[in-house]
Coordinates of C-alpha atoms (C1' of nucleotides) in Angstrom, one line a residue:
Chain A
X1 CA 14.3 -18.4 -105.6
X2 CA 13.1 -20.4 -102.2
X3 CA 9.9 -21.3 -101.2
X4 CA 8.9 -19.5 -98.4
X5 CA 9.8 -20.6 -94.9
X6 CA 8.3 -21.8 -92.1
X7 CA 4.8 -21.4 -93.2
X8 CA 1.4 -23.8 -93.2
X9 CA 0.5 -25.2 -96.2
X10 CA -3.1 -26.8 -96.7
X11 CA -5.5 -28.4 -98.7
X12 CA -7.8 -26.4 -101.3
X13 CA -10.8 -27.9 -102.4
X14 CA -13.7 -26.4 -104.7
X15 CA -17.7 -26.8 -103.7
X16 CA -20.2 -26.4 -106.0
X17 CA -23.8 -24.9 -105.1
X18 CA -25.9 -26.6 -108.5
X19 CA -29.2 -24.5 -108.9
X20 CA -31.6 -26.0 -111.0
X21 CA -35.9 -25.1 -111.8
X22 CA -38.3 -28.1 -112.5
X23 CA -40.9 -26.0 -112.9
X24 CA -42.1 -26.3 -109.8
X25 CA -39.8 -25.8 -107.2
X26 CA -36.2 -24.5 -106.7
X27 CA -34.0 -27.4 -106.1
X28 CA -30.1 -28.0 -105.7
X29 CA -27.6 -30.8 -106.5
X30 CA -26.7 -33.1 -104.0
X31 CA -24.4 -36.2 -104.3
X32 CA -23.0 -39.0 -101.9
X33 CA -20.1 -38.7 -101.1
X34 CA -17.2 -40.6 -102.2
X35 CA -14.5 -40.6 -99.9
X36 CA -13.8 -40.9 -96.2
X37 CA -14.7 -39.4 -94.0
X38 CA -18.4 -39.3 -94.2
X39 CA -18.4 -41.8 -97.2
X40 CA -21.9 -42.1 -98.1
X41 CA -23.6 -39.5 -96.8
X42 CA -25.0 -36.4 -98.2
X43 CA -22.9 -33.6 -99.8
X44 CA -22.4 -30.9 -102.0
X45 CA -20.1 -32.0 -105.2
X46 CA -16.1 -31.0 -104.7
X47 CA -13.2 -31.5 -104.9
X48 CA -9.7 -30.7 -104.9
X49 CA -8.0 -28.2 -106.6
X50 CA -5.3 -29.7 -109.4
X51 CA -1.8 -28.2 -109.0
X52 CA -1.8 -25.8 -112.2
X53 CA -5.7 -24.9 -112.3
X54 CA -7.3 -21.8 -110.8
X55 CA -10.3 -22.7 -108.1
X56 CA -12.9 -21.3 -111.4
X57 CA -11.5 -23.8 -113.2
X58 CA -11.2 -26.5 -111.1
X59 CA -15.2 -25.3 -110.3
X60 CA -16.2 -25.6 -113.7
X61 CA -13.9 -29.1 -114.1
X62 CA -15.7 -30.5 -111.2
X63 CA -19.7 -29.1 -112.5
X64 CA -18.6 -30.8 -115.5
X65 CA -18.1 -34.2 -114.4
X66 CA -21.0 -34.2 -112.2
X67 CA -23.6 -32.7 -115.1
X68 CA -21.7 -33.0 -118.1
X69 CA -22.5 -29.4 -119.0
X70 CA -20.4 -26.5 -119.8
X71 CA -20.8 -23.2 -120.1
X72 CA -22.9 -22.7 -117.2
X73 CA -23.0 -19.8 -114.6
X74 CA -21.1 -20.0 -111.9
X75 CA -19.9 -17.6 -109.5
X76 CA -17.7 -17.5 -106.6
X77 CA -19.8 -17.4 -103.1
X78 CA -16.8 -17.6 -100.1
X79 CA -14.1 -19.1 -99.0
X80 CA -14.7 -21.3 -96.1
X81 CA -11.9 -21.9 -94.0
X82 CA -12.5 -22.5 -90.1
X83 CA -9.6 -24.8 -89.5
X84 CA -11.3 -27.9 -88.3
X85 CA -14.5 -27.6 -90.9
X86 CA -12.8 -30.7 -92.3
X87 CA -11.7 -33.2 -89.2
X88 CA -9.4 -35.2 -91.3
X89 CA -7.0 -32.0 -92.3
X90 CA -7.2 -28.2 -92.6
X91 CA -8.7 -27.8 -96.3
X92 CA -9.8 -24.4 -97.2
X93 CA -12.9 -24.5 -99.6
X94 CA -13.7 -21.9 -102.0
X95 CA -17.7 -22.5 -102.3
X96 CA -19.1 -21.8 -105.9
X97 CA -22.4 -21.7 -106.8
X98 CA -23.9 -22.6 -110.6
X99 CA -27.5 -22.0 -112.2
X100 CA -28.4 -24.7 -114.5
X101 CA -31.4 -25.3 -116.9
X102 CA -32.8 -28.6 -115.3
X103 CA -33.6 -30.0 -118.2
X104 CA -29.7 -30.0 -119.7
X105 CA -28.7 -32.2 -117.3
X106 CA -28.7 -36.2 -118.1
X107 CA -28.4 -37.9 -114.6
X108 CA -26.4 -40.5 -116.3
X109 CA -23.1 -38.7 -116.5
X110 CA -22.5 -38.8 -113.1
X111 CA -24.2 -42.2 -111.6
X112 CA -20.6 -42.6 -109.8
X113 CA -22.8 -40.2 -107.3
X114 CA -25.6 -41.0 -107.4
X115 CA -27.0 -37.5 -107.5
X116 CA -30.4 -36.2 -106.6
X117 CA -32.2 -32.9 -106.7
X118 CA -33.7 -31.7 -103.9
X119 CA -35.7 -28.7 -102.9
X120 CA -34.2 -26.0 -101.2
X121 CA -36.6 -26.6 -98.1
X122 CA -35.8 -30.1 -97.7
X123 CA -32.1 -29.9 -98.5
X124 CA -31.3 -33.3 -95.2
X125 CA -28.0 -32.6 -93.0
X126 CA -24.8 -32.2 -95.1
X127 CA -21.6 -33.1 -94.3
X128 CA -18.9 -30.6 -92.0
X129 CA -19.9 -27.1 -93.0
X130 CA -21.9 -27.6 -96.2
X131 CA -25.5 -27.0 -95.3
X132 CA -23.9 -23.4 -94.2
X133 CA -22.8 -23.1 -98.0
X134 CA -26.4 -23.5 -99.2
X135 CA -27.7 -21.0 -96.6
X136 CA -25.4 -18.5 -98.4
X137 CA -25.8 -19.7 -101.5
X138 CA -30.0 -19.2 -101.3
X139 CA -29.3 -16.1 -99.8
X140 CA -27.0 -14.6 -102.4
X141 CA -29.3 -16.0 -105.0
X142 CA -32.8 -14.0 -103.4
X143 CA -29.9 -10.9 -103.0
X144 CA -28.8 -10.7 -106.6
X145 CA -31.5 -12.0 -108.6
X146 CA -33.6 -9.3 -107.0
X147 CA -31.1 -6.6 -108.5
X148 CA -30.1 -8.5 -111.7
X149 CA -31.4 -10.6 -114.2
X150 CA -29.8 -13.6 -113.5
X151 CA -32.7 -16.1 -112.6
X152 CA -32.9 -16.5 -117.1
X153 CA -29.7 -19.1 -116.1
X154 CA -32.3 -21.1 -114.6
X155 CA -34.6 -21.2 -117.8
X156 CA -34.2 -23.3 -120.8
X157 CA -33.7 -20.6 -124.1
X158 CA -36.9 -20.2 -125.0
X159 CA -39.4 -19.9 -122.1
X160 CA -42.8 -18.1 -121.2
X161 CA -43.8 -15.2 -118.9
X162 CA -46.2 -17.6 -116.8
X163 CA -42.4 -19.9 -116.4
X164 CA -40.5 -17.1 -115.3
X165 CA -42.8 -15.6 -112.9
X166 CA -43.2 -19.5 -111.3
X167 CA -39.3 -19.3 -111.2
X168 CA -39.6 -16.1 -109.2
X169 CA -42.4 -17.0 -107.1
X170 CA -40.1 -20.0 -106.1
X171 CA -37.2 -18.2 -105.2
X172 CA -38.8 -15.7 -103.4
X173 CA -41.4 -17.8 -101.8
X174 CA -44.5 -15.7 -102.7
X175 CA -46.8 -14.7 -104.9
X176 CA -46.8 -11.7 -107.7
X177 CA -49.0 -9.8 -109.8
X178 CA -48.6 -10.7 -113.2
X179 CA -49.6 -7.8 -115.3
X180 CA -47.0 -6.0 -113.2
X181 CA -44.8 -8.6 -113.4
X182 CA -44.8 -8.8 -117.3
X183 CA -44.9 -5.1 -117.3
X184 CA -41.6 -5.0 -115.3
X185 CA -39.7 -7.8 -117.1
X186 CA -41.0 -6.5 -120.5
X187 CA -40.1 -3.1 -119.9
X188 CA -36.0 -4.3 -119.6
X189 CA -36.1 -5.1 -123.1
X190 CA -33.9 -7.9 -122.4
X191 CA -36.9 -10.4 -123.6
X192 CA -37.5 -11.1 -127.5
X193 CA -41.2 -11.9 -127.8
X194 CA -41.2 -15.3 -130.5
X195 CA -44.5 -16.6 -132.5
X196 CA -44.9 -20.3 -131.1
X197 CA -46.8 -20.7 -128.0
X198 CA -46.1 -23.6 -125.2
X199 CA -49.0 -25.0 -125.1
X200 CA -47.9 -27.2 -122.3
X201 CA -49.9 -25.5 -119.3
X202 CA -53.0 -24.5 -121.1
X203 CA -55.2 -24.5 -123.6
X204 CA -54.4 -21.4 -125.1
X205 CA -51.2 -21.4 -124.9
X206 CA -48.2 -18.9 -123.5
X207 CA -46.0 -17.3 -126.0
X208 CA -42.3 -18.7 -125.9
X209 CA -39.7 -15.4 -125.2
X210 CA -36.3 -15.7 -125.7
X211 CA -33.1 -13.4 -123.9
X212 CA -31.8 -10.8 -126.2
X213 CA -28.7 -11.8 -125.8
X214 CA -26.5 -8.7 -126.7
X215 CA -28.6 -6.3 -124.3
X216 CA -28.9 -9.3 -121.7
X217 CA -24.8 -9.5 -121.5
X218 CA -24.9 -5.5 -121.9
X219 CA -27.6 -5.2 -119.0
X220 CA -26.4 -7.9 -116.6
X221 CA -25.4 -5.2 -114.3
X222 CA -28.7 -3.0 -114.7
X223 CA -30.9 -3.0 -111.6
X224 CA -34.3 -4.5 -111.8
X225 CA -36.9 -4.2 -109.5
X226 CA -39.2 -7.3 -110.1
X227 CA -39.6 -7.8 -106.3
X228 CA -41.9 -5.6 -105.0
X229 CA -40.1 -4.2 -101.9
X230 CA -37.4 -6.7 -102.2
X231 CA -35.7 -4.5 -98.9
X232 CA -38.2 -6.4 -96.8
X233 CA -36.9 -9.5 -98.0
Chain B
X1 CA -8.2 -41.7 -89.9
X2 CA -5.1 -40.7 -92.6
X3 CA -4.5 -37.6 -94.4
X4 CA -6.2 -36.9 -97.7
X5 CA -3.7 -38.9 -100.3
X6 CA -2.1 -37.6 -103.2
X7 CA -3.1 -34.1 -103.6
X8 CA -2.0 -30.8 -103.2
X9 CA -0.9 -28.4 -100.5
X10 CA -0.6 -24.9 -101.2
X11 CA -0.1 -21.7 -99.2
X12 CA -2.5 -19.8 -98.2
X13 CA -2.6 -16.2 -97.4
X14 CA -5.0 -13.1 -96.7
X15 CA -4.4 -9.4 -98.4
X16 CA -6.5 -6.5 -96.7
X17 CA -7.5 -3.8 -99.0
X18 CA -8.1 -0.7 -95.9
X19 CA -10.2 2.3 -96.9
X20 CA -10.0 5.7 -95.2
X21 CA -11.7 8.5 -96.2
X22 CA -9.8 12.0 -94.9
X23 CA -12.4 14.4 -95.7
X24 CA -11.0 15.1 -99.4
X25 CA -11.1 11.9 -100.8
X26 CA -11.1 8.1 -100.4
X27 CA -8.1 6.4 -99.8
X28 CA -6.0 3.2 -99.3
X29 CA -3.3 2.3 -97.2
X30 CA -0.5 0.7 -98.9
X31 CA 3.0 -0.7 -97.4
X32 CA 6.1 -1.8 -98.7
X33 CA 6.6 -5.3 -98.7
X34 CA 9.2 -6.7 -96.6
X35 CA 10.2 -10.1 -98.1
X36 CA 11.6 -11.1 -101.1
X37 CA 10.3 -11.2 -103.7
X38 CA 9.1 -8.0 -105.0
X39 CA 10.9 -6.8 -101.3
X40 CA 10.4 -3.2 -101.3
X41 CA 7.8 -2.9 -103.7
X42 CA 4.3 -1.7 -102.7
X43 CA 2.1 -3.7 -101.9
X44 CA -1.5 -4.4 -99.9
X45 CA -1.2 -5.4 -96.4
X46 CA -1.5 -9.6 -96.2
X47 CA 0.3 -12.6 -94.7
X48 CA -0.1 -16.1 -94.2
X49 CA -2.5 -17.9 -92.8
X50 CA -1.8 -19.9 -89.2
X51 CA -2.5 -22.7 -88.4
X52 CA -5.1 -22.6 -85.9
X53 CA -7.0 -19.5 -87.5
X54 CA -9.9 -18.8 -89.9
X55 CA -9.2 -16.4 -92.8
X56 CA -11.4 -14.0 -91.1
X57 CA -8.8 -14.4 -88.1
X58 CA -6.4 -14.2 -89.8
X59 CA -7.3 -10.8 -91.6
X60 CA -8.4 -9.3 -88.2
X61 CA -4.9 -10.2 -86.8
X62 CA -3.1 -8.6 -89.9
X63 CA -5.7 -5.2 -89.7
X64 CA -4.6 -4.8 -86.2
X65 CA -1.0 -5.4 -86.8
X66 CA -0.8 -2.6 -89.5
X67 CA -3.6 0.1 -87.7
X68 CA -3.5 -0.8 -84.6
X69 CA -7.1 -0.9 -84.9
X70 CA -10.1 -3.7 -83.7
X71 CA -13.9 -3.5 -84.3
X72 CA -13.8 -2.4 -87.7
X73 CA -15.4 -3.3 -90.7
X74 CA -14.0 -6.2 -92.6
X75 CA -15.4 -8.3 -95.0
X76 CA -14.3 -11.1 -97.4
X77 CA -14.0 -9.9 -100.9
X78 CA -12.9 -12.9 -103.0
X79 CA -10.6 -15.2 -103.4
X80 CA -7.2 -15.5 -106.0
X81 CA -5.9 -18.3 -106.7
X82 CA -4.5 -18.3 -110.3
X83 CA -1.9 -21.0 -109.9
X84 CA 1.4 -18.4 -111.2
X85 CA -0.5 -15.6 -108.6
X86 CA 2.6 -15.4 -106.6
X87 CA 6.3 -16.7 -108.7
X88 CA 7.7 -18.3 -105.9
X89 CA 5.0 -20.8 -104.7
X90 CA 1.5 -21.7 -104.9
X91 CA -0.7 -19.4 -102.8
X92 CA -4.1 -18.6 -102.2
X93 CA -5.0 -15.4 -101.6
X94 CA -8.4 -14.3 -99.6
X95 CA -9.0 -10.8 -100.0
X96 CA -10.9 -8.8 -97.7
X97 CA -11.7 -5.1 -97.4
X98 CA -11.8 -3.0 -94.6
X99 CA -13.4 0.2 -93.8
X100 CA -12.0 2.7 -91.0
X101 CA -12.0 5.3 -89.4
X102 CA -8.7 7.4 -91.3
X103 CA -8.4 9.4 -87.9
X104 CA -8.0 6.9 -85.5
X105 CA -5.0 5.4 -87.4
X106 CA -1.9 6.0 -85.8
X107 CA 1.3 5.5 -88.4
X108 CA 3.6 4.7 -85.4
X109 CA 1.8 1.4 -85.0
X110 CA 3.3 0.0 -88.0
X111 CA 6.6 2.1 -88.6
X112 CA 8.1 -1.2 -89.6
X113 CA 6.6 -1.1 -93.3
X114 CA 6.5 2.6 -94.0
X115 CA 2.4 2.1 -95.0
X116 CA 1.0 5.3 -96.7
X117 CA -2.2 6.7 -97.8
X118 CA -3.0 7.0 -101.7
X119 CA -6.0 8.2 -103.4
X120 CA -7.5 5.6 -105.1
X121 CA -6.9 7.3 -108.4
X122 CA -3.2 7.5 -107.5
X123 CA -2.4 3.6 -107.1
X124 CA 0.8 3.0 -107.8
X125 CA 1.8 -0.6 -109.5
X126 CA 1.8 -3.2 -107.1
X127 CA 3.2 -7.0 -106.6
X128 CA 1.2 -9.3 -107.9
X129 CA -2.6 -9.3 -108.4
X130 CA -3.0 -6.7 -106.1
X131 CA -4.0 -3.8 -108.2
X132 CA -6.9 -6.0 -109.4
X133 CA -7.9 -6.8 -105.9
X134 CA -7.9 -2.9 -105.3
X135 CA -10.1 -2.7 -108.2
X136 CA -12.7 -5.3 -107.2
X137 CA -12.8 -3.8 -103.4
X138 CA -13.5 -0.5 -105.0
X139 CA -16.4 -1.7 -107.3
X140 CA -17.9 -3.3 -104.5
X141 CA -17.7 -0.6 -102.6
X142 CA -19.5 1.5 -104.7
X143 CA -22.0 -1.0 -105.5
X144 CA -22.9 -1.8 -101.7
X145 CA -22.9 1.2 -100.5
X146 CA -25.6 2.4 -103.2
X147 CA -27.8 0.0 -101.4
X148 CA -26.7 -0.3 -97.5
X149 CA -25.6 1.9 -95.1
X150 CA -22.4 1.4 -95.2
X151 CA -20.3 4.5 -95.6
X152 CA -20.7 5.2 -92.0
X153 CA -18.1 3.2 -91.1
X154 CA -15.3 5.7 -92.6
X155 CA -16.4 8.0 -90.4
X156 CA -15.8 9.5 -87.2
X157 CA -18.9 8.5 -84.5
X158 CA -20.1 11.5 -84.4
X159 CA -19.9 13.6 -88.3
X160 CA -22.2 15.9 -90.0
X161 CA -24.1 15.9 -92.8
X162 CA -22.1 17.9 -95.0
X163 CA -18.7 15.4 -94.1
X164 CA -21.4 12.5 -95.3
X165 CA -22.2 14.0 -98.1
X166 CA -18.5 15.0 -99.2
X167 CA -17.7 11.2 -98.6
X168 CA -20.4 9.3 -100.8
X169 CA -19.0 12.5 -103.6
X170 CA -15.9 11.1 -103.1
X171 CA -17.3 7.5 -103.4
X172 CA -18.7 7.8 -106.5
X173 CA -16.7 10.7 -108.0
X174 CA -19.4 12.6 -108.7
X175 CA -21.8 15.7 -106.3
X176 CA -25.1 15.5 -105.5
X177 CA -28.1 17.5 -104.4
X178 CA -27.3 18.5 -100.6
X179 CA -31.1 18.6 -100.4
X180 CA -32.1 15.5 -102.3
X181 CA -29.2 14.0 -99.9
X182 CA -30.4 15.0 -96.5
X183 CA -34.1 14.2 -97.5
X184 CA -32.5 10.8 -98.5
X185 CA -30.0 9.9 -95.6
X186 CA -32.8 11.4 -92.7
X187 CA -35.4 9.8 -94.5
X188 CA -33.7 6.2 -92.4
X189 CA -34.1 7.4 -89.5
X190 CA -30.6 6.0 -89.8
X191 CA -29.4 9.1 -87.9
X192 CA -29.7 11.1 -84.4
X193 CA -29.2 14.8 -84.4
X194 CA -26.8 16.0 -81.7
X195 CA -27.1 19.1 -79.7
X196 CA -23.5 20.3 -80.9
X197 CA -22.0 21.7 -84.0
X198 CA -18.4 21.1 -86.0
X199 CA -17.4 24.9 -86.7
X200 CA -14.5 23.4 -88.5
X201 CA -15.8 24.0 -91.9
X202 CA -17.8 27.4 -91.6
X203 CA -18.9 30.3 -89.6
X204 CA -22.5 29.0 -89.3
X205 CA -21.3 25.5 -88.4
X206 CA -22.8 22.0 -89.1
X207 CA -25.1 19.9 -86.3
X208 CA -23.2 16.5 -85.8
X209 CA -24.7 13.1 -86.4
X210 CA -24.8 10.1 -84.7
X211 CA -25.5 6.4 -86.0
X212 CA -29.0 4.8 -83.9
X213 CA -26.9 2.3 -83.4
X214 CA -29.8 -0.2 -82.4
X215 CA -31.5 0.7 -86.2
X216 CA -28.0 0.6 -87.8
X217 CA -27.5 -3.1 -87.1
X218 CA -31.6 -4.0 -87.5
X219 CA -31.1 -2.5 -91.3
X220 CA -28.2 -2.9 -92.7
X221 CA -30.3 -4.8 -95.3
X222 CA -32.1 -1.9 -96.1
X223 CA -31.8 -1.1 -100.0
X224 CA -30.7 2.9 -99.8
X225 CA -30.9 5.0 -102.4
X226 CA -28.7 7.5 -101.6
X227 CA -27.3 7.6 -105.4
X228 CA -29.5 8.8 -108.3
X229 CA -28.9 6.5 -111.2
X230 CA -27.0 4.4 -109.0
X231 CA -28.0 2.0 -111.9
X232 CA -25.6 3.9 -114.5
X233 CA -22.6 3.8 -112.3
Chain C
dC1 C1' -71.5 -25.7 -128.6
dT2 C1' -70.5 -24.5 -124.2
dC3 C1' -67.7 -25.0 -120.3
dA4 C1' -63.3 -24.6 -118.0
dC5 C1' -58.9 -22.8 -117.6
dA6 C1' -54.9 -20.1 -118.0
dA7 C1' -53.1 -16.1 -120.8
dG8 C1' -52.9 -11.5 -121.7
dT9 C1' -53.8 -6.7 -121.0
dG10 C1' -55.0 -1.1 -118.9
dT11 C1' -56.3 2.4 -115.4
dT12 C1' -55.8 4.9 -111.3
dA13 C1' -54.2 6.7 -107.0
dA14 C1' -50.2 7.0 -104.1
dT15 C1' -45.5 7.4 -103.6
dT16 C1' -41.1 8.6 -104.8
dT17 C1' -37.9 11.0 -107.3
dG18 C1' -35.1 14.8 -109.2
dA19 C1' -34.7 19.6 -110.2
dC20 C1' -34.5 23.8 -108.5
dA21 C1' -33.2 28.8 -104.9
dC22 C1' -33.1 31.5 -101.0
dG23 C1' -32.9 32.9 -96.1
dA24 C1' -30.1 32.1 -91.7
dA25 C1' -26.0 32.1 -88.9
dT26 C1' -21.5 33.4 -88.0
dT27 C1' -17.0 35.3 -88.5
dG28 C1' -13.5 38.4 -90.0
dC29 C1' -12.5 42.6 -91.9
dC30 C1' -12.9 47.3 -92.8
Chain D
dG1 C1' -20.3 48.2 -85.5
dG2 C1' -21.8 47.0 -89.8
dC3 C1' -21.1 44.6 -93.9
dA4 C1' -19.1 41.1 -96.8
dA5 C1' -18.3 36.4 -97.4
dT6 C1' -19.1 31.7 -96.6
dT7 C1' -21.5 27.5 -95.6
dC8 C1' -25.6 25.5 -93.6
dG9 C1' -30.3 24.1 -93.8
dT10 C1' -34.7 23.8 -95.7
dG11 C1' -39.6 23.3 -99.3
dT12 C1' -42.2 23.0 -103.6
dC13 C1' -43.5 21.1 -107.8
dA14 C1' -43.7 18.3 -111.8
dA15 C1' -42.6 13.8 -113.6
dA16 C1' -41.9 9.1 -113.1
dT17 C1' -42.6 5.0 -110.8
dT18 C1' -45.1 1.9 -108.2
dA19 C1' -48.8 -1.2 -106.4
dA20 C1' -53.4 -2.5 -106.5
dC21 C1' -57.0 -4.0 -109.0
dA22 C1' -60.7 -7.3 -113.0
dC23 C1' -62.1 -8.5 -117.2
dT24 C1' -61.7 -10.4 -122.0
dT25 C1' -59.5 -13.7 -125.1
dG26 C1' -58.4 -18.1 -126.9
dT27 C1' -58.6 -23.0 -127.1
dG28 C1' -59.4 -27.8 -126.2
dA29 C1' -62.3 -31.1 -123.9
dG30 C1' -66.4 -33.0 -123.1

DNA sequence: CTCACAAGTGTTAATTTGACACGAATTGCC
DNA sequence: GGCAATTCGTGTCAAATTAACACTTGTGAG
């Protein structure tokens, strides 16, 4: 059969939003970039999408080669597509965005980059439309971690309850209660309480928890309500 | 500065999935497609993107085309792009979903592709991906509008409780508690009491509503809870 | 041995939720 | 003209959930 007629065809590209926790702060991947235009400055890692991949799987090519790890989560965010958001020709993006545990990731892989991490509050101007991307991207992560358990993508397997609620503090940018914060994240089920402590943080020592796996793929889609009036937010 | 070299150009296009809700139940509007291949087939409402338009333009321009309608709610869904999606050529596909008023939809507009209404439970096949784009528009659908207040926008301007109620019923296939539901939906302040009645649907009749348009727009954030369990759904 | 520090845990009051039933208004019919 | 039928509109209560709040425990360092 023909192709079809008269019509604009374009360029399709892939960005990739790379979460990652230190500990301390909520940070995201940035590279320089590559190519012209804008060679050299700041940018989020993309690129193009291959003739016979889908834009996930050109997504989780392109995390890959930047971080070397697989398997991560990764979601589609939008599809950006104003027609001069990239002067040298019309490309359409299809933004994704990735959690990663921090500590998975070997900056080695991809010194081609030379990637840096840098917190979400002091993310410097980003080429064409890209610090847009991140603004979404934080947004949609406050929105659905709020709702789901999701922020665990963040942690390494086994982690404590003082980690997670840092990790939530982070995202959210305030404080919590703990007593009902473990109450609320222990009351999910989703966490498998395991006899070693970390004993990196204090003297006495956190107990190490680890995702029940089965009722954490079962749950995904359960609410939680670890923000205290997250509608404010 | 020169093109991009050596990679791909593909099509890109926009699909609309358009909800109405006629008082019975929800709906979407369908058309027969009007190029090969699959011509005469049913199909969402899409086309190609131009040259000098967004996606979001793009699926305005198509809306209108079809209803004869502007101003209503439309929002990017998610993007298809498995590389077979369409036999003939390459294409991207940006799916968006709309919300409208069913009654301000005049067929005549759009004779030339003999659209109908079908309940959502009554899909027929379609081309394509499209039946899973329907799917994904409806799960969203049901999974925003436990949380915002978003229903309203299948609705006439001015409505009464009782058609609200019917609709979120509809939504979510199940009934509700008509007092649990008005405690709920006044408890916004979302909603102005008018002076007049709709006799339409009883003797006694039923006050109309209006959106507060001004709080409508300030909290479309706001986490609802119009649904019971909405957690289970 | 004691000091310093973070971990871990329970109670209470306020709010929110869900379950539940009956009187009011109007029309059409007899 | 009254009565039957229909839908609208409203309030209470018990249970569950939420947020606020402070002290004891364990351990390593000095």
């Amino acid at each position: 059969m023909t192709k079809y007629q008269n019509q604009t065809r374009m360029l399709a590209a892939v960005d990739c939003i790379i979460f990652g926790f230190d500990g301390q702060s909520l940070k995201i991947l940035l590279i320089h970039r590559g190519i012209d235009p804008e060679k050299g400055k700041w940018s989020l890692m993309g690129g193009f999408i291959e003739p016979d991949e889908s834009p996930e799987h050109a997504a989780t090519r392109i995390l890959k080669s930047l971080t070397g790890l697989e398997g991560v989560y990764l979601e589609q965010l939008f599809t950006f597509g104003k027609p001069l958001r990239d002067p040298i020709e019309r490309t359409l993006s299809i933004a994704f965005f990735a959690l990663i545990d921090i500590h998975r990731y070997e900056k080695q892989i991809s010194d081609e980059y030379h990637p840096d991490w840098f917190p979400l509050n002091k993310v410097p101007r980003l080429i064409f439309d890209h610090n847009e991307m991140v603004k979404m991207a934080k947004d949609k992560l406050r929105y659905k971690a709020a709702l789901h358990p999701l922020l665990f993508e963040l942690l390494p397997k086994k982690f404590t309850l003082p980690q997670l609620q840092s990790l939530y503090e982070s995202v959210y940018d305030t404080g919590f209660d703990k007593r009902n914060f473990s109450r609320k994240v222990l009351s999910t089920r989703l966490l498998v309480k395991q006899e070693d402590k970390d004993k990196g943080s204090s003297k006495k020592g956190a107990y190490y928890y680890k995702l029940n796996a089965k009722k954490y793929k079962a749950n995904f889609q359960a609410f939680l309500n670890i923000i205290p009036n997250a509608h404010l937010l």
